[in-house]
């Protein structure tokens, strides 16, 4: 029996109503459909819905705007009020989640003169980088480290550490943590009850007793290709670099030594911070780079699914990320979310631009997800992995 036009229309209308009712019931029960219907594709696109989660956006935080807030916070919040007094970079695409890119968290902190916070530890990997002041302090598992601008200090997961300032002037530093990643994996935890054994008893201490010399990291690991055999290199969990401080002077010296090299058209001259024992990245979740852009240098466009945070240390220039231009200068922070095409440009014809880059590349590589591609001068897209 033939179906009339009216019957066909009624059936289509009834199906649409039933589908809408089904979607409402699924939503009420915190369930989701995974199918695509042509006439409702915008609302119920199966692939689009799976990929619909909040995404980090390309963004820039200007240090010129952050710095006065750091001093104001230091004036209003003392160590008696809170042991933590940091300003967190929250990506507008991730808010209210405190994340700078999807897996990494960044916070700026100003320490008052002679201000030392008590020891603590956490299941999160972190680095602290000096920006201003030469007496920034971090004690890591009994190694008292004083550091200055550009120096990178590791505070690995489960390592007791405390931060502060041993100088008579204010000091600013910036921290990068894999906190958002650890939260997603339900692995984030903090401890603050630091104790040391003394005369057979556990005593609460406000600062760690030094068990290593203050130059231990440099003396042990600062001579590439040479390793003392009489020392134990399994400090902490053994899943991270045992070298707890990387001096900026050494990084800059290495970058400078390759000034006349062709470098890489997508990265300029770039060096990676590695574990001096294994040759692997400093952390299994994060890696770090020093990057030199010579006067007038412009990198070719590239895209990777690793997320990055870029901190200019010297010079001025701009980055184009996802088609947006971000002009940067020292101590700004630029988010480069994974999946965005980007390039860096040194805007000066006479001065270097030097960047520090943090990336979650090791996590993606470990899981087998890492992808990277770049455009050639002719516009051809090629694989860079």
PDB file of C-alpha atoms in Angstrom, residues 51-323:
ATOM      1  CA  UNK A  51      35.723  16.591  21.069  1.00  0.00           C
ATOM      2  CA  UNK A  52      33.561  19.239  22.710  1.00  0.00           C
ATOM      3  CA  UNK A  53      35.503  19.607  25.986  1.00  0.00           C
ATOM      4  CA  UNK A  54      36.973  22.935  27.047  1.00  0.00           C
ATOM      5  CA  UNK A  55      40.078  23.763  25.050  1.00  0.00           C
ATOM      6  CA  UNK A  56      42.936  26.084  25.956  1.00  0.00           C
ATOM      7  CA  UNK A  57      43.136  29.185  23.792  1.00  0.00           C
ATOM      8  CA  UNK A  58      46.176  31.021  22.441  1.00  0.00           C
ATOM      9  CA  UNK A  59      46.750  33.798  24.933  1.00  0.00           C
ATOM     10  CA  UNK A  60      49.367  36.151  26.363  1.00  0.00           C
ATOM     11  CA  UNK A  61      49.850  37.370  29.924  1.00  0.00           C
ATOM     12  CA  UNK A  62      51.864  40.579  30.138  1.00  0.00           C
ATOM     13  CA  UNK A  63      54.422  40.806  32.921  1.00  0.00           C
ATOM     14  CA  UNK A  64      53.951  44.580  32.993  1.00  0.00           C
ATOM     15  CA  UNK A  65      50.399  43.913  34.212  1.00  0.00           C
ATOM     16  CA  UNK A  66      51.356  41.072  36.569  1.00  0.00           C
ATOM     17  CA  UNK A  67      54.291  42.747  38.329  1.00  0.00           C
ATOM     18  CA  UNK A  68      52.355  45.478  40.190  1.00  0.00           C
ATOM     19  CA  UNK A  69      49.831  42.865  41.337  1.00  0.00           C
ATOM     20  CA  UNK A  70      52.657  40.766  42.773  1.00  0.00           C
ATOM     21  CA  UNK A  71      53.846  43.699  44.878  1.00  0.00           C
ATOM     22  CA  UNK A  72      50.310  44.539  45.952  1.00  0.00           C
ATOM     23  CA  UNK A  73      49.698  40.922  46.987  1.00  0.00           C
ATOM     24  CA  UNK A  74      52.975  40.900  48.936  1.00  0.00           C
ATOM     25  CA  UNK A  75      51.850  44.033  50.750  1.00  0.00           C
ATOM     26  CA  UNK A  76      48.456  42.566  51.637  1.00  0.00           C
ATOM     27  CA  UNK A  77      49.227  38.866  52.219  1.00  0.00           C
ATOM     28  CA  UNK A  78      51.964  37.930  54.689  1.00  0.00           C
ATOM     29  CA  UNK A  79      53.379  34.508  55.520  1.00  0.00           C
ATOM     30  CA  UNK A  80      51.158  34.635  58.623  1.00  0.00           C
ATOM     31  CA  UNK A  81      48.127  34.843  56.338  1.00  0.00           C
ATOM     32  CA  UNK A  82      49.206  32.154  53.894  1.00  0.00           C
ATOM     33  CA  UNK A  83      52.329  30.214  53.059  1.00  0.00           C
ATOM     34  CA  UNK A  84      51.391  30.544  49.396  1.00  0.00           C
ATOM     35  CA  UNK A  85      51.137  33.883  47.632  1.00  0.00           C
ATOM     36  CA  UNK A  86      51.211  33.206  43.922  1.00  0.00           C
ATOM     37  CA  UNK A  87      49.321  34.576  40.939  1.00  0.00           C
ATOM     38  CA  UNK A  88      48.114  31.811  38.633  1.00  0.00           C
ATOM     39  CA  UNK A  89      47.764  32.138  34.850  1.00  0.00           C
ATOM     40  CA  UNK A  90      44.277  30.863  34.027  1.00  0.00           C
ATOM     41  CA  UNK A  91      43.659  30.208  30.355  1.00  0.00           C
ATOM     42  CA  UNK A  92      40.319  31.820  29.393  1.00  0.00           C
ATOM     43  CA  UNK A  93      39.354  28.715  27.452  1.00  0.00           C
ATOM     44  CA  UNK A  94      39.870  26.509  30.527  1.00  0.00           C
ATOM     45  CA  UNK A  95      38.369  28.743  33.244  1.00  0.00           C
ATOM     46  CA  UNK A  96      37.365  28.166  35.974  1.00  0.00           C
ATOM     47  CA  UNK A  97      39.910  25.326  35.885  1.00  0.00           C
ATOM     48  CA  UNK A  98      43.279  26.708  36.983  1.00  0.00           C
ATOM     49  CA  UNK A  99      45.314  25.684  33.981  1.00  0.00           C
ATOM     50  CA  UNK A 100      47.528  27.697  31.651  1.00  0.00           C
ATOM     51  CA  UNK A 101      47.306  25.068  28.916  1.00  0.00           C
ATOM     52  CA  UNK A 102      45.443  21.775  29.182  1.00  0.00           C
ATOM     53  CA  UNK A 103      48.140  19.923  31.161  1.00  0.00           C
ATOM     54  CA  UNK A 104      50.335  22.659  32.629  1.00  0.00           C
ATOM     55  CA  UNK A 105      49.866  25.225  35.388  1.00  0.00           C
ATOM     56  CA  UNK A 106      51.869  28.441  35.759  1.00  0.00           C
ATOM     57  CA  UNK A 107      52.182  30.799  38.718  1.00  0.00           C
ATOM     58  CA  UNK A 108      54.251  33.932  39.348  1.00  0.00           C
ATOM     59  CA  UNK A 109      55.456  34.674  42.874  1.00  0.00           C
ATOM     60  CA  UNK A 110      57.218  37.552  44.555  1.00  0.00           C
ATOM     61  CA  UNK A 111      59.147  36.781  47.741  1.00  0.00           C
ATOM     62  CA  UNK A 112      59.813  39.455  50.325  1.00  0.00           C
ATOM     63  CA  UNK A 113      63.427  39.863  51.497  1.00  0.00           C
ATOM     64  CA  UNK A 114      64.477  36.999  53.775  1.00  0.00           C
ATOM     65  CA  UNK A 115      61.122  35.251  53.350  1.00  0.00           C
ATOM     66  CA  UNK A 116      61.246  31.435  53.538  1.00  0.00           C
ATOM     67  CA  UNK A 117      58.180  29.196  53.363  1.00  0.00           C
ATOM     68  CA  UNK A 118      58.066  25.874  55.280  1.00  0.00           C
ATOM     69  CA  UNK A 119      58.914  22.586  53.516  1.00  0.00           C
ATOM     70  CA  UNK A 120      56.221  20.684  51.681  1.00  0.00           C
ATOM     71  CA  UNK A 121      55.977  18.067  48.954  1.00  0.00           C
ATOM     72  CA  UNK A 122      53.445  16.962  46.384  1.00  0.00           C
ATOM     73  CA  UNK A 123      52.837  14.266  43.804  1.00  0.00           C
ATOM     74  CA  UNK A 124      53.212  16.917  41.098  1.00  0.00           C
ATOM     75  CA  UNK A 125      56.369  17.684  39.126  1.00  0.00           C
ATOM     76  CA  UNK A 126      57.376  21.346  39.112  1.00  0.00           C
ATOM     77  CA  UNK A 127      60.117  23.734  38.086  1.00  0.00           C
ATOM     78  CA  UNK A 128      60.824  27.185  39.440  1.00  0.00           C
ATOM     79  CA  UNK A 129      62.594  29.758  37.263  1.00  0.00           C
ATOM     80  CA  UNK A 130      64.222  32.912  38.551  1.00  0.00           C
ATOM     81  CA  UNK A 131      63.104  36.167  36.925  1.00  0.00           C
ATOM     82  CA  UNK A 132      64.449  38.926  39.175  1.00  0.00           C
ATOM     83  CA  UNK A 133      66.811  38.903  42.133  1.00  0.00           C
ATOM     84  CA  UNK A 134      69.953  36.822  42.628  1.00  0.00           C
ATOM     85  CA  UNK A 135      68.996  35.246  45.954  1.00  0.00           C
ATOM     86  CA  UNK A 136      65.928  33.205  45.089  1.00  0.00           C
ATOM     87  CA  UNK A 137      66.074  30.054  47.200  1.00  0.00           C
ATOM     88  CA  UNK A 138      64.762  26.523  46.891  1.00  0.00           C
ATOM     89  CA  UNK A 139      65.893  23.672  49.091  1.00  0.00           C
ATOM     90  CA  UNK A 140      65.280  20.295  47.424  1.00  0.00           C
ATOM     91  CA  UNK A 141      65.789  17.086  49.391  1.00  0.00           C
ATOM     92  CA  UNK A 142      68.590  18.640  51.388  1.00  0.00           C
ATOM     93  CA  UNK A 143      70.293  20.518  48.537  1.00  0.00           C
ATOM     94  CA  UNK A 144      70.142  24.280  49.290  1.00  0.00           C
ATOM     95  CA  UNK A 145      69.930  26.030  45.916  1.00  0.00           C
ATOM     96  CA  UNK A 146      70.300  29.770  45.495  1.00  0.00           C
ATOM     97  CA  UNK A 147      69.398  30.889  41.996  1.00  0.00           C
ATOM     98  CA  UNK A 148      69.061  33.945  39.812  1.00  0.00           C
ATOM     99  CA  UNK A 149      67.420  35.065  36.565  1.00  0.00           C
ATOM    100  CA  UNK A 150      66.907  32.248  34.063  1.00  0.00           C
ATOM    101  CA  UNK A 151      68.102  29.476  36.384  1.00  0.00           C
ATOM    102  CA  UNK A 152      65.754  26.475  36.411  1.00  0.00           C
ATOM    103  CA  UNK A 153      65.249  24.499  39.629  1.00  0.00           C
ATOM    104  CA  UNK A 154      63.491  21.121  39.667  1.00  0.00           C
ATOM    105  CA  UNK A 155      61.182  20.158  42.508  1.00  0.00           C
ATOM    106  CA  UNK A 156      60.255  16.611  41.488  1.00  0.00           C
ATOM    107  CA  UNK A 157      57.185  14.690  42.579  1.00  0.00           C
ATOM    108  CA  UNK A 158      57.430  13.536  46.215  1.00  0.00           C
ATOM    109  CA  UNK A 159      60.609  15.555  46.894  1.00  0.00           C
ATOM    110  CA  UNK A 160      60.506  17.670  50.043  1.00  0.00           C
ATOM    111  CA  UNK A 161      61.309  21.279  49.202  1.00  0.00           C
ATOM    112  CA  UNK A 162      60.860  24.819  50.431  1.00  0.00           C
ATOM    113  CA  UNK A 163      61.043  28.145  48.637  1.00  0.00           C
ATOM    114  CA  UNK A 164      62.036  31.635  49.560  1.00  0.00           C
ATOM    115  CA  UNK A 165      64.461  34.498  49.251  1.00  0.00           C
ATOM    116  CA  UNK A 166      67.795  34.749  51.032  1.00  0.00           C
ATOM    117  CA  UNK A 167      68.480  38.251  49.726  1.00  0.00           C
ATOM    118  CA  UNK A 168      67.722  41.730  51.007  1.00  0.00           C
ATOM    119  CA  UNK A 169      65.766  42.694  47.899  1.00  0.00           C
ATOM    120  CA  UNK A 170      62.475  41.433  46.477  1.00  0.00           C
ATOM    121  CA  UNK A 171      62.767  38.441  44.140  1.00  0.00           C
ATOM    122  CA  UNK A 172      60.303  37.208  41.510  1.00  0.00           C
ATOM    123  CA  UNK A 173      60.131  33.715  40.063  1.00  0.00           C
ATOM    124  CA  UNK A 174      57.700  31.685  37.996  1.00  0.00           C
ATOM    125  CA  UNK A 175      56.659  28.076  38.521  1.00  0.00           C
ATOM    126  CA  UNK A 176      55.425  25.502  36.010  1.00  0.00           C
ATOM    127  CA  UNK A 177      53.661  22.363  37.238  1.00  0.00           C
ATOM    128  CA  UNK A 178      51.994  19.356  35.633  1.00  0.00           C
ATOM    129  CA  UNK A 179      49.140  19.865  38.113  1.00  0.00           C
ATOM    130  CA  UNK A 180      46.228  19.794  35.595  1.00  0.00           C
ATOM    131  CA  UNK A 181      47.500  16.496  34.219  1.00  0.00           C
ATOM    132  CA  UNK A 182      47.879  14.965  37.672  1.00  0.00           C
ATOM    133  CA  UNK A 183      44.373  16.116  38.592  1.00  0.00           C
ATOM    134  CA  UNK A 184      42.885  14.454  35.509  1.00  0.00           C
ATOM    135  CA  UNK A 185      44.704  11.249  36.496  1.00  0.00           C
ATOM    136  CA  UNK A 186      43.498  11.580  40.105  1.00  0.00           C
ATOM    137  CA  UNK A 187      47.125  11.712  41.209  1.00  0.00           C
ATOM    138  CA  UNK A 188      47.392  15.139  42.865  1.00  0.00           C
ATOM    139  CA  UNK A 189      48.296  15.201  46.557  1.00  0.00           C
ATOM    140  CA  UNK A 190      50.091  17.606  48.945  1.00  0.00           C
ATOM    141  CA  UNK A 191      51.908  17.112  52.250  1.00  0.00           C
ATOM    142  CA  UNK A 192      53.067  19.808  54.673  1.00  0.00           C
ATOM    143  CA  UNK A 193      54.113  17.911  57.819  1.00  0.00           C
ATOM    144  CA  UNK A 194      57.865  17.958  57.259  1.00  0.00           C
ATOM    145  CA  UNK A 195      59.906  16.329  60.033  1.00  0.00           C
ATOM    146  CA  UNK A 196      63.523  15.284  60.528  1.00  0.00           C
ATOM    147  CA  UNK A 197      64.939  12.716  62.889  1.00  0.00           C
ATOM    148  CA  UNK A 198      66.959  14.156  65.747  1.00  0.00           C
ATOM    149  CA  UNK A 199      68.243  12.076  68.661  1.00  0.00           C
ATOM    150  CA  UNK A 200      65.858   9.283  67.737  1.00  0.00           C
ATOM    151  CA  UNK A 201      62.810  11.570  67.549  1.00  0.00           C
ATOM    152  CA  UNK A 202      60.954  13.136  64.631  1.00  0.00           C
ATOM    153  CA  UNK A 203      61.137  16.911  64.953  1.00  0.00           C
ATOM    154  CA  UNK A 204      59.089  19.440  62.947  1.00  0.00           C
ATOM    155  CA  UNK A 205      61.421  21.797  61.098  1.00  0.00           C
ATOM    156  CA  UNK A 206      60.645  25.020  59.226  1.00  0.00           C
ATOM    157  CA  UNK A 207      63.607  24.559  56.851  1.00  0.00           C
ATOM    158  CA  UNK A 208      65.431  21.458  55.634  1.00  0.00           C
ATOM    159  CA  UNK A 209      68.841  20.613  57.003  1.00  0.00           C
ATOM    160  CA  UNK A 210      71.435  20.671  54.202  1.00  0.00           C
ATOM    161  CA  UNK A 211      72.594  17.164  53.244  1.00  0.00           C
ATOM    162  CA  UNK A 212      74.322  18.201  50.025  1.00  0.00           C
ATOM    163  CA  UNK A 213      76.586  21.124  49.194  1.00  0.00           C
ATOM    164  CA  UNK A 214      74.950  24.092  47.490  1.00  0.00           C
ATOM    165  CA  UNK A 215      76.893  23.333  44.295  1.00  0.00           C
ATOM    166  CA  UNK A 216      76.139  19.599  44.243  1.00  0.00           C
ATOM    167  CA  UNK A 217      74.107  19.616  41.009  1.00  0.00           C
ATOM    168  CA  UNK A 218      76.710  21.583  39.074  1.00  0.00           C
ATOM    169  CA  UNK A 219      79.716  19.773  40.547  1.00  0.00           C
ATOM    170  CA  UNK A 220      78.197  16.346  39.847  1.00  0.00           C
ATOM    171  CA  UNK A 221      76.454  16.901  36.511  1.00  0.00           C
ATOM    172  CA  UNK A 222      77.786  20.166  35.099  1.00  0.00           C
ATOM    173  CA  UNK A 223      80.525  18.529  33.001  1.00  0.00           C
ATOM    174  CA  UNK A 224      78.795  16.973  30.022  1.00  0.00           C
ATOM    175  CA  UNK A 225      79.924  13.437  29.240  1.00  0.00           C
ATOM    176  CA  UNK A 226      81.564  12.917  32.648  1.00  0.00           C
ATOM    177  CA  UNK A 227      79.820  11.286  35.607  1.00  0.00           C
ATOM    178  CA  UNK A 228      81.242  10.507  39.057  1.00  0.00           C
ATOM    179  CA  UNK A 229      80.947   6.737  39.601  1.00  0.00           C
ATOM    180  CA  UNK A 230      81.236   6.861  43.376  1.00  0.00           C
ATOM    181  CA  UNK A 231      77.983   8.815  43.875  1.00  0.00           C
ATOM    182  CA  UNK A 232      74.405   7.561  43.986  1.00  0.00           C
ATOM    183  CA  UNK A 233      72.486   9.134  41.105  1.00  0.00           C
ATOM    184  CA  UNK A 234      69.079   7.762  42.103  1.00  0.00           C
ATOM    185  CA  UNK A 235      67.944  10.805  44.028  1.00  0.00           C
ATOM    186  CA  UNK A 236      64.252  10.984  44.861  1.00  0.00           C
ATOM    187  CA  UNK A 237      61.999   8.594  42.992  1.00  0.00           C
ATOM    188  CA  UNK A 238      64.501   7.957  40.202  1.00  0.00           C
ATOM    189  CA  UNK A 239      61.891   8.959  37.615  1.00  0.00           C
ATOM    190  CA  UNK A 240      63.336  12.415  37.044  1.00  0.00           C
ATOM    191  CA  UNK A 241      66.653  14.141  36.523  1.00  0.00           C
ATOM    192  CA  UNK A 242      68.918  14.020  39.601  1.00  0.00           C
ATOM    193  CA  UNK A 243      70.314  17.403  38.542  1.00  0.00           C
ATOM    194  CA  UNK A 244      68.114  19.807  40.485  1.00  0.00           C
ATOM    195  CA  UNK A 245      69.337  23.110  39.042  1.00  0.00           C
ATOM    196  CA  UNK A 246      70.162  24.120  35.453  1.00  0.00           C
ATOM    197  CA  UNK A 247      72.072  27.389  35.291  1.00  0.00           C
ATOM    198  CA  UNK A 248      70.977  29.895  32.654  1.00  0.00           C
ATOM    199  CA  UNK A 249      74.566  30.954  31.988  1.00  0.00           C
ATOM    200  CA  UNK A 250      75.333  27.448  30.705  1.00  0.00           C
ATOM    201  CA  UNK A 251      72.189  27.343  28.583  1.00  0.00           C
ATOM    202  CA  UNK A 252      72.940  30.726  27.059  1.00  0.00           C
ATOM    203  CA  UNK A 253      76.566  29.742  26.442  1.00  0.00           C
ATOM    204  CA  UNK A 254      75.490  26.628  24.532  1.00  0.00           C
ATOM    205  CA  UNK A 255      72.965  28.579  22.481  1.00  0.00           C
ATOM    206  CA  UNK A 256      75.618  31.178  21.698  1.00  0.00           C
ATOM    207  CA  UNK A 257      78.086  28.517  20.558  1.00  0.00           C
ATOM    208  CA  UNK A 258      75.655  27.537  17.779  1.00  0.00           C
ATOM    209  CA  UNK A 259      74.962  31.083  16.659  1.00  0.00           C
ATOM    210  CA  UNK A 260      76.491  30.481  13.222  1.00  0.00           C
ATOM    211  CA  UNK A 261      74.758  27.129  12.730  1.00  0.00           C
ATOM    212  CA  UNK A 262      71.861  26.872  10.277  1.00  0.00           C
ATOM    213  CA  UNK A 263      69.701  25.601  13.134  1.00  0.00           C
ATOM    214  CA  UNK A 264      66.211  24.321  12.475  1.00  0.00           C
ATOM    215  CA  UNK A 265      63.867  26.351  10.247  1.00  0.00           C
ATOM    216  CA  UNK A 266      60.926  25.669  12.602  1.00  0.00           C
ATOM    217  CA  UNK A 267      62.760  26.265  15.910  1.00  0.00           C
ATOM    218  CA  UNK A 268      65.854  28.371  15.255  1.00  0.00           C
ATOM    219  CA  UNK A 269      68.596  27.322  17.674  1.00  0.00           C
ATOM    220  CA  UNK A 270      66.974  25.238  20.412  1.00  0.00           C
ATOM    221  CA  UNK A 271      68.482  23.115  23.207  1.00  0.00           C
ATOM    222  CA  UNK A 272      66.642  20.753  25.545  1.00  0.00           C
ATOM    223  CA  UNK A 273      67.052  20.302  29.289  1.00  0.00           C
ATOM    224  CA  UNK A 274      67.742  16.602  29.874  1.00  0.00           C
ATOM    225  CA  UNK A 275      68.545  14.100  32.587  1.00  0.00           C
ATOM    226  CA  UNK A 276      72.385  13.921  32.543  1.00  0.00           C
ATOM    227  CA  UNK A 277      72.331  10.273  33.641  1.00  0.00           C
ATOM    228  CA  UNK A 278      69.786   8.765  31.243  1.00  0.00           C
ATOM    229  CA  UNK A 279      69.656  11.374  28.479  1.00  0.00           C
ATOM    230  CA  UNK A 280      65.861  11.435  28.832  1.00  0.00           C
ATOM    231  CA  UNK A 281      63.765  14.516  29.501  1.00  0.00           C
ATOM    232  CA  UNK A 282      64.056  16.063  32.962  1.00  0.00           C
ATOM    233  CA  UNK A 283      60.547  14.798  33.814  1.00  0.00           C
ATOM    234  CA  UNK A 284      58.448  12.031  32.255  1.00  0.00           C
ATOM    235  CA  UNK A 285      55.569  14.526  31.918  1.00  0.00           C
ATOM    236  CA  UNK A 286      57.285  17.791  30.917  1.00  0.00           C
ATOM    237  CA  UNK A 287      60.310  18.954  28.988  1.00  0.00           C
ATOM    238  CA  UNK A 288      61.979  22.355  28.691  1.00  0.00           C
ATOM    239  CA  UNK A 289      63.900  24.208  25.990  1.00  0.00           C
ATOM    240  CA  UNK A 290      66.101  27.234  25.636  1.00  0.00           C
ATOM    241  CA  UNK A 291      65.559  28.849  22.236  1.00  0.00           C
ATOM    242  CA  UNK A 292      67.621  31.464  20.427  1.00  0.00           C
ATOM    243  CA  UNK A 293      66.121  33.593  17.672  1.00  0.00           C
ATOM    244  CA  UNK A 294      68.869  35.594  16.054  1.00  0.00           C
ATOM    245  CA  UNK A 295      68.278  39.195  14.894  1.00  0.00           C
ATOM    246  CA  UNK A 296      65.469  39.266  12.333  1.00  0.00           C
ATOM    247  CA  UNK A 297      64.968  35.494  12.522  1.00  0.00           C
ATOM    248  CA  UNK A 298      61.511  34.120  11.773  1.00  0.00           C
ATOM    249  CA  UNK A 299      60.614  30.462  12.166  1.00  0.00           C
ATOM    250  CA  UNK A 300      58.495  28.559   9.679  1.00  0.00           C
ATOM    251  CA  UNK A 301      54.986  27.633  10.741  1.00  0.00           C
ATOM    252  CA  UNK A 302      54.495  24.382  12.602  1.00  0.00           C
ATOM    253  CA  UNK A 303      51.732  22.540  14.371  1.00  0.00           C
ATOM    254  CA  UNK A 304      51.993  19.896  17.083  1.00  0.00           C
ATOM    255  CA  UNK A 305      49.581  18.373  19.545  1.00  0.00           C
ATOM    256  CA  UNK A 306      51.918  19.050  22.473  1.00  0.00           C
ATOM    257  CA  UNK A 307      50.887  22.084  24.509  1.00  0.00           C
ATOM    258  CA  UNK A 308      53.532  24.697  25.321  1.00  0.00           C
ATOM    259  CA  UNK A 309      54.093  27.807  27.407  1.00  0.00           C
ATOM    260  CA  UNK A 310      56.663  30.285  26.107  1.00  0.00           C
ATOM    261  CA  UNK A 311      58.520  32.755  28.336  1.00  0.00           C
ATOM    262  CA  UNK A 312      60.707  35.382  26.626  1.00  0.00           C
ATOM    263  CA  UNK A 313      63.837  36.012  28.708  1.00  0.00           C
ATOM    264  CA  UNK A 314      65.659  38.439  26.409  1.00  0.00           C
ATOM    265  CA  UNK A 315      64.622  40.634  23.513  1.00  0.00           C
ATOM    266  CA  UNK A 316      61.298  41.487  21.945  1.00  0.00           C
ATOM    267  CA  UNK A 317      59.293  39.908  19.166  1.00  0.00           C
ATOM    268  CA  UNK A 318      55.993  38.283  18.415  1.00  0.00           C
ATOM    269  CA  UNK A 319      54.378  34.914  17.901  1.00  0.00           C
ATOM    270  CA  UNK A 320      51.504  34.106  15.588  1.00  0.00           C
ATOM    271  CA  UNK A 321      49.393  31.360  17.152  1.00  0.00           C
ATOM    272  CA  UNK A 322      46.205  30.145  15.527  1.00  0.00           C
ATOM    273  CA  UNK A 323      46.250  33.209  13.273  1.00  0.00           C
TER     274      UNK A 323
END
